[in-house]
mmCIF file with all atom_site columns, C-alpha atoms in Angstrom:
data_model
loop_
_atom_site.group_PDB
_atom_site.id
_atom_site.type_symbol
_atom_site.label_atom_id
_atom_site.label_alt_id
_atom_site.label_comp_id
_atom_site.label_asym_id
_atom_site.label_entity_id
_atom_site.label_seq_id
_atom_site.pdbx_PDB_ins_code
_atom_site.Cartn_x
_atom_site.Cartn_y
_atom_site.Cartn_z
_atom_site.occupancy
_atom_site.B_iso_or_equiv
_atom_site.pdbx_formal_charge
_atom_site.auth_seq_id
_atom_site.auth_comp_id
_atom_site.auth_asym_id
_atom_site.auth_atom_id
_atom_site.pdbx_PDB_model_num
ATOM 1   C CA . UNK A 1 1   ? -1.488  -4.661  11.493  1.00 0.00 ? 8   UNK A CA 1
ATOM 2   C CA . UNK A 1 2   ? -0.034  -5.806  8.233   1.00 0.00 ? 9   UNK A CA 1
ATOM 3   C CA . UNK A 1 3   ? -2.423  -5.962  5.284   1.00 0.00 ? 10  UNK A CA 1
ATOM 4   C CA . UNK A 1 4   ? -2.890  -9.310  3.641   1.00 0.00 ? 11  UNK A CA 1
ATOM 5   C CA . UNK A 1 5   ? -5.468  -10.881 1.360   1.00 0.00 ? 12  UNK A CA 1
ATOM 6   C CA . UNK A 1 6   ? -6.883  -12.754 4.364   1.00 0.00 ? 13  UNK A CA 1
ATOM 7   C CA . UNK A 1 7   ? -7.704  -9.601  6.315   1.00 0.00 ? 14  UNK A CA 1
ATOM 8   C CA . UNK A 1 8   ? -11.273 -8.450  5.945   1.00 0.00 ? 15  UNK A CA 1
ATOM 9   C CA . UNK A 1 9   ? -11.821 -5.074  4.259   1.00 0.00 ? 16  UNK A CA 1
ATOM 10  C CA . UNK A 1 10  ? -13.325 -3.571  7.394   1.00 0.00 ? 17  UNK A CA 1
ATOM 11  C CA . UNK A 1 11  ? -10.584 -4.862  9.694   1.00 0.00 ? 18  UNK A CA 1
ATOM 12  C CA . UNK A 1 12  ? -7.781  -3.720  7.389   1.00 0.00 ? 19  UNK A CA 1
ATOM 13  C CA . UNK A 1 13  ? -9.330  -0.327  6.625   1.00 0.00 ? 20  UNK A CA 1
ATOM 14  C CA . UNK A 1 14  ? -10.002 0.304   10.321  1.00 0.00 ? 21  UNK A CA 1
ATOM 15  C CA . UNK A 1 15  ? -6.392  -0.544  11.217  1.00 0.00 ? 22  UNK A CA 1
ATOM 16  C CA . UNK A 1 16  ? -5.028  1.764   8.543   1.00 0.00 ? 23  UNK A CA 1
ATOM 17  C CA . UNK A 1 17  ? -7.373  4.689   9.190   1.00 0.00 ? 24  UNK A CA 1
ATOM 18  C CA . UNK A 1 18  ? -6.983  4.792   12.965  1.00 0.00 ? 25  UNK A CA 1
ATOM 19  C CA . UNK A 1 19  ? -3.252  5.504   12.688  1.00 0.00 ? 26  UNK A CA 1
ATOM 20  C CA . UNK A 1 20  ? -0.924  6.816   9.980   1.00 0.00 ? 27  UNK A CA 1
ATOM 21  C CA . UNK A 1 21  ? -0.891  7.339   7.093   1.00 0.00 ? 28  UNK A CA 1
ATOM 22  C CA . UNK A 1 22  ? -4.406  8.832   6.687   1.00 0.00 ? 29  UNK A CA 1
ATOM 23  C CA . UNK A 1 23  ? -4.627  11.113  9.718   1.00 0.00 ? 30  UNK A CA 1
ATOM 24  C CA . UNK A 1 24  ? -0.912  11.906  9.573   1.00 0.00 ? 31  UNK A CA 1
ATOM 25  C CA . UNK A 1 25  ? -1.094  12.920  5.911   1.00 0.00 ? 32  UNK A CA 1
ATOM 26  C CA . UNK A 1 26  ? -4.135  15.109  6.496   1.00 0.00 ? 33  UNK A CA 1
ATOM 27  C CA . UNK A 1 27  ? -2.573  16.748  9.558   1.00 0.00 ? 34  UNK A CA 1
ATOM 28  C CA . UNK A 1 28  ? 0.852   17.264  7.977   1.00 0.00 ? 35  UNK A CA 1
ATOM 29  C CA . UNK A 1 29  ? -0.640  18.907  4.874   1.00 0.00 ? 36  UNK A CA 1
ATOM 30  C CA . UNK A 1 30  ? -2.798  21.190  7.058   1.00 0.00 ? 37  UNK A CA 1
ATOM 31  C CA . UNK A 1 31  ? -5.854  19.830  5.272   1.00 0.00 ? 38  UNK A CA 1
ATOM 32  C CA . UNK A 1 32  ? -4.655  21.216  1.926   1.00 0.00 ? 39  UNK A CA 1
ATOM 33  C CA . UNK A 1 33  ? -4.103  17.799  0.313   1.00 0.00 ? 40  UNK A CA 1
ATOM 34  C CA . UNK A 1 34  ? -5.510  17.637  -3.219  1.00 0.00 ? 41  UNK A CA 1
ATOM 35  C CA . UNK A 1 35  ? -4.154  14.286  -4.457  1.00 0.00 ? 42  UNK A CA 1
ATOM 36  C CA . UNK A 1 36  ? -3.219  11.050  -2.712  1.00 0.00 ? 43  UNK A CA 1
ATOM 37  C CA . UNK A 1 37  ? -1.163  8.618   -4.811  1.00 0.00 ? 44  UNK A CA 1
ATOM 38  C CA . UNK A 1 38  ? -0.282  5.053   -3.797  1.00 0.00 ? 45  UNK A CA 1
ATOM 39  C CA . UNK A 1 39  ? 0.590   1.747   -5.356  1.00 0.00 ? 46  UNK A CA 1
ATOM 40  C CA . UNK A 1 40  ? -2.126  -0.875  -5.066  1.00 0.00 ? 47  UNK A CA 1
ATOM 41  C CA . UNK A 1 41  ? -1.123  -4.262  -3.656  1.00 0.00 ? 48  UNK A CA 1
ATOM 42  C CA . UNK A 1 42  ? -3.581  -5.972  -1.361  1.00 0.00 ? 49  UNK A CA 1
ATOM 43  C CA . UNK A 1 43  ? -5.444  -2.655  -1.182  1.00 0.00 ? 50  UNK A CA 1
ATOM 44  C CA . UNK A 1 44  ? -5.098  -1.953  2.530   1.00 0.00 ? 51  UNK A CA 1
ATOM 45  C CA . UNK A 1 45  ? -3.145  1.301   2.310   1.00 0.00 ? 52  UNK A CA 1
ATOM 46  C CA . UNK A 1 46  ? -5.084  2.915   -0.510  1.00 0.00 ? 53  UNK A CA 1
ATOM 47  C CA . UNK A 1 47  ? -8.456  1.742   0.839   1.00 0.00 ? 54  UNK A CA 1
ATOM 48  C CA . UNK A 1 48  ? -7.833  2.656   4.466   1.00 0.00 ? 55  UNK A CA 1
ATOM 49  C CA . UNK A 1 49  ? -6.211  5.982   3.699   1.00 0.00 ? 56  UNK A CA 1
ATOM 50  C CA . UNK A 1 50  ? -8.740  6.707   0.960   1.00 0.00 ? 57  UNK A CA 1
ATOM 51  C CA . UNK A 1 51  ? -11.653 6.019   3.299   1.00 0.00 ? 58  UNK A CA 1
ATOM 52  C CA . UNK A 1 52  ? -10.203 8.366   5.919   1.00 0.00 ? 59  UNK A CA 1
ATOM 53  C CA . UNK A 1 53  ? -9.581  11.100  3.334   1.00 0.00 ? 60  UNK A CA 1
ATOM 54  C CA . UNK A 1 54  ? -13.155 10.737  2.026   1.00 0.00 ? 61  UNK A CA 1
ATOM 55  C CA . UNK A 1 55  ? -14.442 11.163  5.581   1.00 0.00 ? 62  UNK A CA 1
ATOM 56  C CA . UNK A 1 56  ? -12.508 14.384  6.193   1.00 0.00 ? 63  UNK A CA 1
ATOM 57  C CA . UNK A 1 57  ? -12.428 15.919  2.693   1.00 0.00 ? 64  UNK A CA 1
ATOM 58  C CA . UNK A 1 58  ? -15.102 14.247  0.588   1.00 0.00 ? 65  UNK A CA 1
ATOM 59  C CA . UNK A 1 59  ? -14.350 14.309  -3.139  1.00 0.00 ? 66  UNK A CA 1
ATOM 60  C CA . UNK A 1 60  ? -11.974 17.286  -2.796  1.00 0.00 ? 67  UNK A CA 1
ATOM 61  C CA . UNK A 1 61  ? -9.032  14.865  -2.586  1.00 0.00 ? 68  UNK A CA 1
ATOM 62  C CA . UNK A 1 62  ? -8.393  12.799  -5.710  1.00 0.00 ? 69  UNK A CA 1
ATOM 63  C CA . UNK A 1 63  ? -7.234  9.256   -4.885  1.00 0.00 ? 70  UNK A CA 1
ATOM 64  C CA . UNK A 1 64  ? -5.018  7.678   -7.531  1.00 0.00 ? 71  UNK A CA 1
ATOM 65  C CA . UNK A 1 65  ? -3.867  4.073   -7.583  1.00 0.00 ? 72  UNK A CA 1
ATOM 66  C CA . UNK A 1 66  ? -0.607  3.203   -9.306  1.00 0.00 ? 73  UNK A CA 1
ATOM 67  C CA . UNK A 1 67  ? -0.525  -0.247  -10.815 1.00 0.00 ? 74  UNK A CA 1
ATOM 68  C CA . UNK A 1 68  ? 2.028   -2.288  -12.739 1.00 0.00 ? 75  UNK A CA 1
ATOM 69  C CA . UNK A 1 69  ? 1.270   -3.125  -16.346 1.00 0.00 ? 76  UNK A CA 1
ATOM 70  C CA . UNK A 1 70  ? -0.096  -6.673  -16.179 1.00 0.00 ? 77  UNK A CA 1
ATOM 71  C CA . UNK A 1 71  ? -2.096  -6.281  -12.969 1.00 0.00 ? 78  UNK A CA 1
ATOM 72  C CA . UNK A 1 72  ? -5.871  -6.640  -12.749 1.00 0.00 ? 79  UNK A CA 1
ATOM 73  C CA . UNK A 1 73  ? -6.630  -3.270  -11.120 1.00 0.00 ? 80  UNK A CA 1
ATOM 74  C CA . UNK A 1 74  ? -6.087  -0.811  -13.943 1.00 0.00 ? 81  UNK A CA 1
ATOM 75  C CA . UNK A 1 75  ? -7.371  -2.928  -16.814 1.00 0.00 ? 82  UNK A CA 1
ATOM 76  C CA . UNK A 1 76  ? -5.635  -4.417  -19.803 1.00 0.00 ? 83  UNK A CA 1
ATOM 77  C CA . UNK A 1 77  ? -4.181  -7.875  -20.224 1.00 0.00 ? 84  UNK A CA 1
ATOM 78  C CA . UNK A 1 78  ? -3.281  -9.668  -17.005 1.00 0.00 ? 85  UNK A CA 1
ATOM 79  C CA . UNK A 1 79  ? 0.229   -11.106 -17.124 1.00 0.00 ? 86  UNK A CA 1
ATOM 80  C CA . UNK A 1 80  ? 3.384   -11.374 -15.064 1.00 0.00 ? 87  UNK A CA 1
ATOM 81  C CA . UNK A 1 81  ? 5.550   -8.407  -14.137 1.00 0.00 ? 88  UNK A CA 1
ATOM 82  C CA . UNK A 1 82  ? 8.796   -7.993  -12.220 1.00 0.00 ? 89  UNK A CA 1
ATOM 83  C CA . UNK A 1 83  ? 7.986   -5.164  -9.802  1.00 0.00 ? 90  UNK A CA 1
ATOM 84  C CA . UNK A 1 84  ? 7.213   -6.686  -6.408  1.00 0.00 ? 91  UNK A CA 1
ATOM 85  C CA . UNK A 1 85  ? 4.667   -5.904  -3.710  1.00 0.00 ? 92  UNK A CA 1
ATOM 86  C CA . UNK A 1 86  ? 2.024   -4.287  -5.901  1.00 0.00 ? 93  UNK A CA 1
ATOM 87  C CA . UNK A 1 87  ? -0.586  -5.384  -8.389  1.00 0.00 ? 94  UNK A CA 1
ATOM 88  C CA . UNK A 1 88  ? -2.592  -8.567  -8.266  1.00 0.00 ? 95  UNK A CA 1
ATOM 89  C CA . UNK A 1 89  ? -4.245  -11.129 -10.495 1.00 0.00 ? 96  UNK A CA 1
ATOM 90  C CA . UNK A 1 90  ? -7.301  -11.305 -8.202  1.00 0.00 ? 97  UNK A CA 1
ATOM 91  C CA . UNK A 1 91  ? -9.428  -8.837  -6.206  1.00 0.00 ? 98  UNK A CA 1
ATOM 92  C CA . UNK A 1 92  ? -8.307  -8.961  -2.542  1.00 0.00 ? 99  UNK A CA 1
ATOM 93  C CA . UNK A 1 93  ? -11.058 -8.408  0.027   1.00 0.00 ? 100 UNK A CA 1
ATOM 94  C CA . UNK A 1 94  ? -9.091  -5.540  1.631   1.00 0.00 ? 101 UNK A CA 1
ATOM 95  C CA . UNK A 1 95  ? -9.322  -3.444  -1.555  1.00 0.00 ? 102 UNK A CA 1
ATOM 96  C CA . UNK A 1 96  ? -12.268 -1.064  -2.020  1.00 0.00 ? 103 UNK A CA 1
ATOM 97  C CA . UNK A 1 97  ? -12.139 0.037   -5.676  1.00 0.00 ? 104 UNK A CA 1
ATOM 98  C CA . UNK A 1 98  ? -14.964 2.549   -5.147  1.00 0.00 ? 105 UNK A CA 1
ATOM 99  C CA . UNK A 1 99  ? -12.500 4.825   -3.322  1.00 0.00 ? 106 UNK A CA 1
ATOM 100 C CA . UNK A 1 100 ? -10.067 5.106   -6.243  1.00 0.00 ? 107 UNK A CA 1
ATOM 101 C CA . UNK A 1 101 ? -10.704 7.965   -8.677  1.00 0.00 ? 108 UNK A CA 1
ATOM 102 C CA . UNK A 1 102 ? -8.238  6.803   -11.301 1.00 0.00 ? 109 UNK A CA 1
ATOM 103 C CA . UNK A 1 103 ? -5.177  4.715   -12.062 1.00 0.00 ? 110 UNK A CA 1
ATOM 104 C CA . UNK A 1 104 ? -1.739  5.190   -13.527 1.00 0.00 ? 111 UNK A CA 1
ATOM 105 C CA . UNK A 1 105 ? -0.303  2.077   -15.222 1.00 0.00 ? 112 UNK A CA 1
ATOM 106 C CA . UNK A 1 106 ? 3.487   1.888   -14.993 1.00 0.00 ? 113 UNK A CA 1
ATOM 107 C CA . UNK A 1 107 ? 5.796   -0.590  -16.703 1.00 0.00 ? 114 UNK A CA 1
ATOM 108 C CA . UNK A 1 108 ? 8.561   -2.489  -14.956 1.00 0.00 ? 115 UNK A CA 1
ATOM 109 C CA . UNK A 1 109 ? 11.154  -0.579  -16.977 1.00 0.00 ? 116 UNK A CA 1
ATOM 110 C CA . UNK A 1 110 ? 9.759   2.783   -15.836 1.00 0.00 ? 117 UNK A CA 1
ATOM 111 C CA . UNK A 1 111 ? 9.529   1.580   -12.229 1.00 0.00 ? 118 UNK A CA 1
ATOM 112 C CA . UNK A 1 112 ? 13.097  0.326   -12.140 1.00 0.00 ? 119 UNK A CA 1
ATOM 113 C CA . UNK A 1 113 ? 14.572  3.336   -13.935 1.00 0.00 ? 120 UNK A CA 1
ATOM 114 C CA . UNK A 1 114 ? 12.897  5.639   -11.416 1.00 0.00 ? 121 UNK A CA 1
ATOM 115 C CA . UNK A 1 115 ? 13.980  3.462   -8.479  1.00 0.00 ? 122 UNK A CA 1
ATOM 116 C CA . UNK A 1 116 ? 17.604  3.712   -9.561  1.00 0.00 ? 123 UNK A CA 1
ATOM 117 C CA . UNK A 1 117 ? 17.285  7.426   -10.207 1.00 0.00 ? 124 UNK A CA 1
ATOM 118 C CA . UNK A 1 118 ? 15.815  8.079   -6.765  1.00 0.00 ? 125 UNK A CA 1
ATOM 119 C CA . UNK A 1 119 ? 18.856  6.378   -5.222  1.00 0.00 ? 126 UNK A CA 1
ATOM 120 C CA . UNK A 1 120 ? 21.369  8.117   -7.468  1.00 0.00 ? 127 UNK A CA 1
ATOM 121 C CA . UNK A 1 121 ? 19.944  11.646  -7.406  1.00 0.00 ? 128 UNK A CA 1
ATOM 122 C CA . UNK A 1 122 ? 17.780  11.909  -4.306  1.00 0.00 ? 129 UNK A CA 1
ATOM 123 C CA . UNK A 1 123 ? 19.606  9.552   -1.943  1.00 0.00 ? 130 UNK A CA 1
ATOM 124 C CA . UNK A 1 124 ? 16.472  7.449   -1.464  1.00 0.00 ? 131 UNK A CA 1
ATOM 125 C CA . UNK A 1 125 ? 17.196  3.722   -1.350  1.00 0.00 ? 132 UNK A CA 1
ATOM 126 C CA . UNK A 1 126 ? 13.736  2.413   -2.131  1.00 0.00 ? 133 UNK A CA 1
ATOM 127 C CA . UNK A 1 127 ? 12.327  -0.599  -3.952  1.00 0.00 ? 134 UNK A CA 1
ATOM 128 C CA . UNK A 1 128 ? 10.574  -0.976  -7.273  1.00 0.00 ? 135 UNK A CA 1
ATOM 129 C CA . UNK A 1 129 ? 7.072   -0.313  -5.984  1.00 0.00 ? 136 UNK A CA 1
ATOM 130 C CA . UNK A 1 130 ? 8.272   3.049   -4.678  1.00 0.00 ? 137 UNK A CA 1
ATOM 131 C CA . UNK A 1 131 ? 9.801   3.872   -8.062  1.00 0.00 ? 138 UNK A CA 1
ATOM 132 C CA . UNK A 1 132 ? 6.487   2.889   -9.640  1.00 0.00 ? 139 UNK A CA 1
ATOM 133 C CA . UNK A 1 133 ? 4.554   5.147   -7.236  1.00 0.00 ? 140 UNK A CA 1
ATOM 134 C CA . UNK A 1 134 ? 6.811   8.130   -8.004  1.00 0.00 ? 141 UNK A CA 1
ATOM 135 C CA . UNK A 1 135 ? 6.306   7.692   -11.763 1.00 0.00 ? 142 UNK A CA 1
ATOM 136 C CA . UNK A 1 136 ? 2.548   7.688   -11.162 1.00 0.00 ? 143 UNK A CA 1
ATOM 137 C CA . UNK A 1 137 ? 2.711   10.738  -8.890  1.00 0.00 ? 144 UNK A CA 1
ATOM 138 C CA . UNK A 1 138 ? 4.793   12.692  -11.395 1.00 0.00 ? 145 UNK A CA 1
ATOM 139 C CA . UNK A 1 139 ? 2.234   11.952  -14.095 1.00 0.00 ? 146 UNK A CA 1
ATOM 140 C CA . UNK A 1 140 ? -0.571  13.116  -11.810 1.00 0.00 ? 147 UNK A CA 1
ATOM 141 C CA . UNK A 1 141 ? 1.313   16.284  -10.844 1.00 0.00 ? 148 UNK A CA 1
ATOM 142 C CA . UNK A 1 142 ? 2.430   17.226  -14.353 1.00 0.00 ? 149 UNK A CA 1
ATOM 143 C CA . UNK A 1 143 ? -0.526  19.482  -15.207 1.00 0.00 ? 150 UNK A CA 1
ATOM 144 C CA . UNK A 1 144 ? -1.666  20.536  -11.739 1.00 0.00 ? 151 UNK A CA 1
ATOM 145 C CA . UNK A 1 145 ? -1.666  24.145  -10.549 1.00 0.00 ? 152 UNK A CA 1
ATOM 146 C CA . UNK A 1 146 ? 1.177   25.305  -8.321  1.00 0.00 ? 153 UNK A CA 1
ATOM 147 C CA . UNK A 1 147 ? -1.002  25.243  -5.195  1.00 0.00 ? 154 UNK A CA 1
ATOM 148 C CA . UNK A 1 148 ? -1.913  21.542  -5.570  1.00 0.00 ? 155 UNK A CA 1
ATOM 149 C CA . UNK A 1 149 ? -0.651  19.287  -2.792  1.00 0.00 ? 156 UNK A CA 1
ATOM 150 C CA . UNK A 1 150 ? 0.238   15.759  -3.881  1.00 0.00 ? 157 UNK A CA 1
ATOM 151 C CA . UNK A 1 151 ? 1.313   13.062  -1.429  1.00 0.00 ? 158 UNK A CA 1
ATOM 152 C CA . UNK A 1 152 ? 2.767   9.771   -2.652  1.00 0.00 ? 159 UNK A CA 1
ATOM 153 C CA . UNK A 1 153 ? 3.460   6.745   -0.466  1.00 0.00 ? 160 UNK A CA 1
ATOM 154 C CA . UNK A 1 154 ? 6.869   5.086   -0.910  1.00 0.00 ? 161 UNK A CA 1
ATOM 155 C CA . UNK A 1 155 ? 6.117   1.712   0.682   1.00 0.00 ? 162 UNK A CA 1
ATOM 156 C CA . UNK A 1 156 ? 9.385   -0.175  0.456   1.00 0.00 ? 163 UNK A CA 1
ATOM 157 C CA . UNK A 1 157 ? 13.105  0.138   0.984   1.00 0.00 ? 164 UNK A CA 1
ATOM 158 C CA . UNK A 1 158 ? 15.835  -0.879  -1.424  1.00 0.00 ? 165 UNK A CA 1
ATOM 159 C CA . UNK A 1 159 ? 17.922  -3.150  0.782   1.00 0.00 ? 166 UNK A CA 1
ATOM 160 C CA . UNK A 1 160 ? 16.079  -6.216  -0.515  1.00 0.00 ? 167 UNK A CA 1
ATOM 161 C CA . UNK A 1 161 ? 16.753  -5.197  -4.105  1.00 0.00 ? 168 UNK A CA 1
ATOM 162 C CA . UNK A 1 162 ? 20.532  -4.727  -4.049  1.00 0.00 ? 169 UNK A CA 1
ATOM 163 C CA . UNK A 1 163 ? 20.960  -7.966  -6.019  1.00 0.00 ? 170 UNK A CA 1
ATOM 164 C CA . UNK A 1 164 ? 18.059  -7.156  -8.328  1.00 0.00 ? 171 UNK A CA 1
ATOM 165 C CA . UNK A 1 165 ? 17.094  -3.610  -9.335  1.00 0.00 ? 172 UNK A CA 1
ATOM 166 C CA . UNK A 1 166 ? 20.434  -2.170  -8.208  1.00 0.00 ? 173 UNK A CA 1
ATOM 167 C CA . UNK A 1 167 ? 22.443  -4.920  -9.916  1.00 0.00 ? 174 UNK A CA 1
ATOM 168 C CA . UNK A 1 168 ? 23.314  -4.049  -13.527 1.00 0.00 ? 175 UNK A CA 1
ATOM 169 C CA . UNK A 1 169 ? 23.718  -7.711  -14.509 1.00 0.00 ? 176 UNK A CA 1
ATOM 170 C CA . UNK A 1 170 ? 20.249  -8.627  -13.166 1.00 0.00 ? 177 UNK A CA 1
ATOM 171 C CA . UNK A 1 171 ? 18.728  -5.679  -15.007 1.00 0.00 ? 178 UNK A CA 1
ATOM 172 C CA . UNK A 1 172 ? 20.490  -6.416  -18.309 1.00 0.00 ? 179 UNK A CA 1
ATOM 173 C CA . UNK A 1 173 ? 19.635  -10.154 -18.146 1.00 0.00 ? 180 UNK A CA 1
ATOM 174 C CA . UNK A 1 174 ? 15.955  -9.156  -18.008 1.00 0.00 ? 181 UNK A CA 1
ATOM 175 C CA . UNK A 1 175 ? 16.229  -6.626  -20.802 1.00 0.00 ? 182 UNK A CA 1
ATOM 176 C CA . UNK A 1 176 ? 16.151  -3.430  -18.742 1.00 0.00 ? 183 UNK A CA 1
ATOM 177 C CA . UNK A 1 177 ? 18.241  -0.398  -19.604 1.00 0.00 ? 184 UNK A CA 1
ATOM 178 C CA . UNK A 1 178 ? 20.785  0.567   -16.958 1.00 0.00 ? 185 UNK A CA 1
ATOM 179 C CA . UNK A 1 179 ? 21.732  3.924   -18.481 1.00 0.00 ? 186 UNK A CA 1
ATOM 180 C CA . UNK A 1 180 ? 20.656  6.936   -16.409 1.00 0.00 ? 187 UNK A CA 1
ATOM 181 C CA . UNK A 1 181 ? 17.300  8.386   -17.405 1.00 0.00 ? 188 UNK A CA 1
ATOM 182 C CA . UNK A 1 182 ? 17.386  12.002  -18.580 1.00 0.00 ? 189 UNK A CA 1
ATOM 183 C CA . UNK A 1 183 ? 14.368  13.216  -16.597 1.00 0.00 ? 190 UNK A CA 1
ATOM 184 C CA . UNK A 1 184 ? 12.470  12.268  -13.463 1.00 0.00 ? 191 UNK A CA 1
ATOM 185 C CA . UNK A 1 185 ? 9.291   13.145  -15.308 1.00 0.00 ? 192 UNK A CA 1
ATOM 186 C CA . UNK A 1 186 ? 8.363   10.502  -17.894 1.00 0.00 ? 193 UNK A CA 1
ATOM 187 C CA . UNK A 1 187 ? 7.605   11.891  -21.336 1.00 0.00 ? 194 UNK A CA 1
ATOM 188 C CA . UNK A 1 188 ? 4.226   11.091  -22.889 1.00 0.00 ? 195 UNK A CA 1
ATOM 189 C CA . UNK A 1 189 ? 5.939   8.627   -25.281 1.00 0.00 ? 196 UNK A CA 1
ATOM 190 C CA . UNK A 1 190 ? 7.549   6.814   -22.322 1.00 0.00 ? 197 UNK A CA 1
ATOM 191 C CA . UNK A 1 191 ? 4.201   6.640   -20.539 1.00 0.00 ? 198 UNK A CA 1
ATOM 192 C CA . UNK A 1 192 ? 2.463   4.960   -23.450 1.00 0.00 ? 199 UNK A CA 1
ATOM 193 C CA . UNK A 1 193 ? 5.263   2.661   -24.575 1.00 0.00 ? 200 UNK A CA 1
ATOM 194 C CA . UNK A 1 194 ? 4.481   0.248   -21.740 1.00 0.00 ? 201 UNK A CA 1
#
């Protein structure tokens, strides 16, 4: 079942928690998961997976939503943004904010730089919301102990973005830097410049 704002929270959460990713993540990490990180769009994935993880692990797993700067979820001014498939300007019924322990706000520029880097250095052709999620996960993981287990959901593929994020002209026209980024891990100044 695909999540959409018209799905009820119970219906969407039930569909997500009775099949991957919740049970699959828990099983594949042998129950050692400490942090679950996902972009927040309509809320189905983070709410359904979060509900399942709360059922099996209680508060031992920290659930972190990653949100574009400009979206309603993580606070701040609500305005447009270029990253697609995440963030909202309203509260969808599928989203249960009580399951989210914290948020990472990520700018379009950070999302797109990471998206391009994942393709160039990791061979992952993903879209902007996946780049955004990785930036958020790297921030979460930065100060964790070595035995922490962080899972991040990369929800989209890059094929639909070949004429956008992967097109230098499109990026430059919108004011985004196309030069390779020096590090996968954003520096504190990059995090707060958004």
